[in-house]
Tab-separated table of C-alpha atoms in Angstrom:
chain	number	residue	atom	x	y	z
A	298	UNK	CA	141.883	97.505	102.641
A	299	UNK	CA	142.874	100.732	104.386
A	300	UNK	CA	145.350	103.154	102.868
A	301	UNK	CA	147.803	102.208	105.625
A	302	UNK	CA	147.582	98.448	105.008
A	303	UNK	CA	147.866	99.027	101.252
A	304	UNK	CA	151.030	101.060	101.848
A	305	UNK	CA	152.424	98.319	104.085
A	306	UNK	CA	151.677	95.654	101.475
A	307	UNK	CA	153.423	97.732	98.829
A	308	UNK	CA	156.459	98.157	101.095
A	309	UNK	CA	156.646	94.445	101.949
A	310	UNK	CA	156.623	93.514	98.259
A	311	UNK	CA	158.770	96.324	96.816
A	312	UNK	CA	161.576	94.589	94.934
A	313	UNK	CA	163.938	97.564	95.122
A	314	UNK	CA	163.542	97.712	98.911
A	315	UNK	CA	163.892	93.933	99.283
A	316	UNK	CA	166.970	93.540	97.089
A	317	UNK	CA	168.636	96.851	97.914
A	318	UNK	CA	168.016	97.139	101.638
A	319	UNK	CA	166.125	94.413	103.506
A	320	UNK	CA	168.129	91.542	102.017
A	321	UNK	CA	171.166	93.268	100.533
A	322	UNK	CA	173.125	91.223	103.106
A	323	UNK	CA	171.976	88.558	105.557
A	324	UNK	CA	172.421	90.804	108.630
A	325	UNK	CA	168.745	91.466	109.294
A	326	UNK	CA	167.536	88.017	108.265
A	327	UNK	CA	170.134	86.428	110.553
A	328	UNK	CA	168.944	88.647	113.438
A	329	UNK	CA	165.390	87.401	112.974
A	330	UNK	CA	166.539	83.789	112.685
A	331	UNK	CA	168.753	84.009	115.771
A	332	UNK	CA	165.882	84.915	118.111
A	333	UNK	CA	164.663	81.306	117.895
A	334	UNK	CA	167.725	80.101	119.810
A	335	UNK	CA	165.773	81.062	122.931
A	336	UNK	CA	162.586	79.229	121.929
A	337	UNK	CA	161.160	76.179	123.675
A	338	UNK	CA	160.527	73.732	122.257
A	339	UNK	CA	163.384	74.085	119.788
A	340	UNK	CA	162.582	73.089	116.214
A	341	UNK	CA	165.221	71.959	113.766
A	342	UNK	CA	163.573	73.545	110.727
A	343	UNK	CA	166.213	72.443	108.203
A	344	UNK	CA	165.932	68.962	109.689
A	345	UNK	CA	162.143	68.967	109.326
A	346	UNK	CA	162.485	70.061	105.703
A	347	UNK	CA	165.113	67.378	105.054
A	348	UNK	CA	162.790	64.765	106.544
A	349	UNK	CA	159.956	65.857	104.253
A	350	UNK	CA	162.335	65.430	101.313
A	351	UNK	CA	163.496	61.958	102.353
A	352	UNK	CA	161.709	60.303	99.437
A	353	UNK	CA	162.751	62.895	96.858
A	354	UNK	CA	165.411	62.247	94.252
A	355	UNK	CA	166.685	64.671	91.629
A	356	UNK	CA	166.431	68.465	91.539
A	357	UNK	CA	165.339	70.567	94.531
A	358	UNK	CA	165.010	74.320	94.065
A	359	UNK	CA	164.955	76.705	97.044
A	360	UNK	CA	163.031	79.792	95.946
A	361	UNK	CA	163.794	82.851	98.057
A	362	UNK	CA	166.695	80.934	99.563
A	363	UNK	CA	168.020	83.947	101.493
A	364	UNK	CA	171.273	83.177	103.285
A	365	UNK	CA	171.175	79.508	102.290
A	366	UNK	CA	170.434	78.026	105.719
A	367	UNK	CA	168.355	75.227	104.214
A	368	UNK	CA	170.521	74.667	101.145
A	369	UNK	CA	173.618	74.228	103.317
A	370	UNK	CA	171.891	71.598	105.470
A	371	UNK	CA	170.630	69.700	102.437
A	372	UNK	CA	174.028	69.913	100.758
A	373	UNK	CA	175.588	68.326	103.852
A	374	UNK	CA	172.967	65.610	104.388
A	375	UNK	CA	171.729	64.938	100.852
A	376	UNK	CA	174.681	65.181	98.455
A	377	UNK	CA	172.632	63.103	96.014
A	378	UNK	CA	170.242	66.020	95.375
A	379	UNK	CA	170.783	68.589	92.627
A	380	UNK	CA	170.226	71.797	94.603
A	381	UNK	CA	169.530	75.230	93.143
A	382	UNK	CA	169.080	78.443	95.149
A	383	UNK	CA	167.085	81.356	93.760
A	384	UNK	CA	166.542	84.810	95.266
A	385	UNK	CA	165.723	88.310	94.026
A	386	UNK	CA	168.509	89.839	96.163
A	387	UNK	CA	171.982	89.358	94.650
A	388	UNK	CA	173.733	90.510	97.815
A	389	UNK	CA	172.323	87.830	100.080
A	390	UNK	CA	173.365	85.095	97.627
A	391	UNK	CA	177.056	85.933	98.007
A	392	UNK	CA	177.674	83.371	100.761
A	393	UNK	CA	175.215	80.697	99.591
A	394	UNK	CA	176.831	77.516	98.251
A	395	UNK	CA	176.123	77.343	94.517
A	396	UNK	CA	174.657	76.955	92.091
A	397	UNK	CA	172.506	80.039	92.730
A	398	UNK	CA	170.772	82.585	90.521
A	399	UNK	CA	168.819	85.815	90.796
A	400	UNK	CA	165.191	85.100	89.911
A	401	UNK	CA	161.614	86.204	90.575
A	402	UNK	CA	159.154	83.727	92.109
A	403	UNK	CA	156.458	84.804	89.652
A	404	UNK	CA	158.665	84.034	86.613
A	405	UNK	CA	160.815	81.061	87.520
A	406	UNK	CA	163.581	80.271	84.997
A	407	UNK	CA	162.755	76.564	85.065
A	408	UNK	CA	161.076	74.241	82.598
A	409	UNK	CA	157.670	72.807	83.441
A	410	UNK	CA	157.969	69.716	85.631
A	411	UNK	CA	161.761	70.026	85.835
A	412	UNK	CA	162.031	70.047	89.649
A	413	UNK	CA	161.240	67.146	91.933
A	414	UNK	CA	160.716	69.435	94.926
A	415	UNK	CA	160.601	73.152	95.673
A	416	UNK	CA	161.011	75.146	98.862
A	417	UNK	CA	159.343	78.516	99.461
A	418	UNK	CA	160.230	79.218	103.080
A	419	UNK	CA	159.128	82.442	104.729
A	420	UNK	CA	159.080	84.320	101.437
A	421	UNK	CA	155.722	84.163	99.654
A	422	UNK	CA	154.484	87.179	101.638
A	423	UNK	CA	157.131	89.219	99.788
A	424	UNK	CA	155.713	88.307	96.363
A	425	UNK	CA	153.350	90.946	94.880
A	426	UNK	CA	151.194	88.340	93.083
A	427	UNK	CA	150.952	85.350	95.426
A	428	UNK	CA	148.548	83.317	93.223
A	429	UNK	CA	150.937	83.688	90.287
A	430	UNK	CA	153.844	82.465	92.429
A	431	UNK	CA	151.781	79.473	93.603
A	432	UNK	CA	151.005	78.744	89.961
A	433	UNK	CA	154.713	78.834	89.146
A	434	UNK	CA	155.488	76.432	92.006
A	435	UNK	CA	152.841	74.068	90.677
A	436	UNK	CA	154.173	74.406	87.136
A	437	UNK	CA	157.857	73.716	87.746
A	438	UNK	CA	157.465	70.783	90.144
A	439	UNK	CA	156.860	67.345	88.641
A	440	UNK	CA	153.427	65.848	89.272
A	441	UNK	CA	154.724	63.374	91.856
A	442	UNK	CA	156.846	66.063	93.523
A	443	UNK	CA	156.431	68.086	96.707
A	444	UNK	CA	156.437	71.794	97.564
A	445	UNK	CA	157.318	72.880	101.108
A	446	UNK	CA	156.195	76.317	102.246
A	447	UNK	CA	156.523	78.086	105.598
A	448	UNK	CA	155.136	81.206	107.233
A	449	UNK	CA	153.966	82.601	110.579
A	450	UNK	CA	150.545	82.913	112.160
A	451	UNK	CA	148.647	86.160	112.511
A	452	UNK	CA	149.094	85.568	116.268
A	453	UNK	CA	152.869	85.111	116.097
A	454	UNK	CA	154.970	87.269	118.467
A	455	UNK	CA	152.053	89.398	119.649
A	456	UNK	CA	154.174	90.519	122.610
A	457	UNK	CA	156.618	92.222	120.233
A	458	UNK	CA	153.749	94.069	118.564
A	459	UNK	CA	152.589	95.254	121.986
A	460	UNK	CA	156.138	96.270	122.952
A	461	UNK	CA	156.511	98.295	119.748
A	462	UNK	CA	153.187	100.099	120.278
A	463	UNK	CA	154.071	100.913	123.888
A	464	UNK	CA	157.510	102.213	122.922
A	465	UNK	CA	156.190	104.203	119.947
A	466	UNK	CA	153.444	105.687	122.091
A	467	UNK	CA	155.983	106.787	124.687
A	468	UNK	CA	158.153	108.409	122.005
A	469	UNK	CA	155.185	110.203	120.462
A	470	UNK	CA	153.467	110.951	123.776
A	471	UNK	CA	150.243	109.360	122.535
A	472	UNK	CA	149.751	106.430	124.904
A	473	UNK	CA	150.010	103.727	122.251
A	474	UNK	CA	151.616	104.076	118.871
A	475	UNK	CA	150.765	102.651	115.486
A	476	UNK	CA	151.220	98.901	115.016
A	477	UNK	CA	154.542	97.840	113.527
A	478	UNK	CA	154.593	96.442	110.018
A	479	UNK	CA	153.866	92.725	109.679
A	480	UNK	CA	155.843	90.931	106.986
A	481	UNK	CA	153.801	87.736	107.020
A	482	UNK	CA	150.291	89.240	107.200
A	483	UNK	CA	149.655	88.896	103.452
A	484	UNK	CA	150.449	85.155	103.557
A	485	UNK	CA	149.941	84.121	107.169
A	486	UNK	CA	149.434	80.573	108.417
A	487	UNK	CA	145.705	81.285	108.439
A	488	UNK	CA	145.629	82.540	104.822
A	489	UNK	CA	148.178	80.169	103.282
A	490	UNK	CA	145.995	77.046	102.808
A	491	UNK	CA	143.520	78.934	100.619
A	492	UNK	CA	146.309	80.333	98.431
A	493	UNK	CA	148.076	76.977	98.146
A	494	UNK	CA	144.853	75.058	97.557
A	495	UNK	CA	144.508	76.849	94.222
A	496	UNK	CA	147.636	75.100	92.943
A	497	UNK	CA	147.763	71.836	94.877
A	498	UNK	CA	145.262	69.108	95.653
A	499	UNK	CA	146.730	68.242	99.042
A	500	UNK	CA	148.057	70.737	101.596
A	501	UNK	CA	149.185	69.405	104.982
A	502	UNK	CA	149.984	71.872	107.762
A	503	UNK	CA	152.548	71.238	110.502
A	504	UNK	CA	152.135	73.842	113.274
A	505	UNK	CA	155.210	74.810	115.283
A	506	UNK	CA	154.142	76.616	118.483
A	507	UNK	CA	156.632	77.747	121.074
A	508	UNK	CA	157.684	80.364	123.614
A	509	UNK	CA	160.832	82.477	123.416
A	510	UNK	CA	162.223	83.396	126.832
A	511	UNK	CA	165.012	85.960	127.125
A	512	UNK	CA	166.821	87.262	130.193
A	513	UNK	CA	168.570	90.021	128.261
A	514	UNK	CA	166.884	92.501	125.927
A	515	UNK	CA	169.436	92.348	123.115
A	516	UNK	CA	168.079	89.346	121.123
A	517	UNK	CA	164.642	90.987	121.041
A	518	UNK	CA	166.076	94.404	120.210
A	519	UNK	CA	168.138	92.922	117.360
A	520	UNK	CA	164.985	91.296	116.000
A	521	UNK	CA	163.004	94.531	116.168
A	522	UNK	CA	165.851	96.546	114.662
A	523	UNK	CA	166.023	94.100	111.735
A	524	UNK	CA	162.916	95.812	110.343
A	525	UNK	CA	164.944	98.952	109.607
A	526	UNK	CA	164.312	98.586	105.855
A	527	UNK	CA	160.664	99.425	106.606
A	528	UNK	CA	161.369	102.226	109.117
A	529	UNK	CA	159.501	104.721	106.939
A	530	UNK	CA	156.308	102.674	107.333
A	531	UNK	CA	156.062	103.122	111.096
A	532	UNK	CA	155.318	106.872	111.288
A	533	UNK	CA	157.538	107.162	114.354
A	534	UNK	CA	161.271	107.832	114.886
A	535	UNK	CA	162.666	104.322	114.421
A	536	UNK	CA	165.867	104.560	116.476
A	537	UNK	CA	164.131	106.386	119.318
A	538	UNK	CA	161.415	103.715	119.423
A	539	UNK	CA	163.998	100.930	119.496
A	540	UNK	CA	165.828	102.683	122.344
A	541	UNK	CA	162.586	103.097	124.288
A	542	UNK	CA	161.724	99.418	123.705
A	543	UNK	CA	165.098	98.459	125.204
A	544	UNK	CA	164.336	100.505	128.330
A	545	UNK	CA	160.895	98.902	128.684
A	546	UNK	CA	162.462	95.444	128.331
A	547	UNK	CA	165.150	96.191	130.911
A	548	UNK	CA	162.482	97.279	133.394
A	549	UNK	CA	160.319	94.232	132.629
A	550	UNK	CA	163.204	91.778	133.016
A	551	UNK	CA	164.351	93.449	136.252
A	552	UNK	CA	160.831	93.062	137.648
A	553	UNK	CA	159.893	89.618	136.277
A	554	UNK	CA	163.240	87.956	135.594
A	555	UNK	CA	162.502	87.313	131.924
A	556	UNK	CA	160.535	88.452	128.892
A	557	UNK	CA	158.427	85.908	127.025
A	558	UNK	CA	157.307	85.942	123.403
A	559	UNK	CA	154.652	83.521	122.139
A	560	UNK	CA	155.427	82.112	118.691
A	561	UNK	CA	153.386	80.232	116.129
A	562	UNK	CA	154.835	79.318	112.771
A	563	UNK	CA	154.213	76.434	110.486
A	564	UNK	CA	155.225	74.372	107.481
A	565	UNK	CA	152.829	73.453	104.701
A	566	UNK	CA	153.557	70.378	102.606
A	567	UNK	CA	151.878	70.555	99.197
A	568	UNK	CA	151.301	67.866	96.618
A	569	UNK	CA	149.250	67.698	93.431
């Protein structure tokens, strides 16, 4: 591992940064979520999760629940479930329908086998010790239960990486700038099965490919700006790079009519 990638990993997993800045409110998370409104095909992720839980009865715990998007859907559609939301960031839990609690994925405040299902959606890459978190998921879920995990591919949104490097290079006058930080790189769709296989006997992957098409730069700019908590990791003036990216997008859309972003995420369904 290079010094740069080690620094990025440390930044992505720093609890103070996560709780105090990146997820102190749901503003930045909501900006990243909202970009998918322009994706085709559209995936109803909460609906997919609810479908995977159709045979589950009892307690479901959403670990790293964020702004409660999945809990709210389950609360509406599955009032029979006993739902619990956990997150390390107290601020983002403020609007999540309870019960909720502040907790660390590597030390879950749950008895062994006490949950019938667990969700770990787009969050395991933020955990410093991923194998320990997988072990905790395996521990707290009953033997006949299910764990649903999600993350993005190493190839996800490559066009945004290219846009950032072009914009950063223009700001610095270097041709192409340093790559932007990747949140999911530590636990990408390609790496996840090996991690999860250490705790679960069966891991089924559901790939969710798509293309985001925008005719206005603002949804993309909001997504890129949502990484402000990691601005110090980019070695380039953050606001100036965002402004330059907006100009590049405006020119691209004027010339081509739209800007396209190729996406690849996925859900992994784990059982003992």
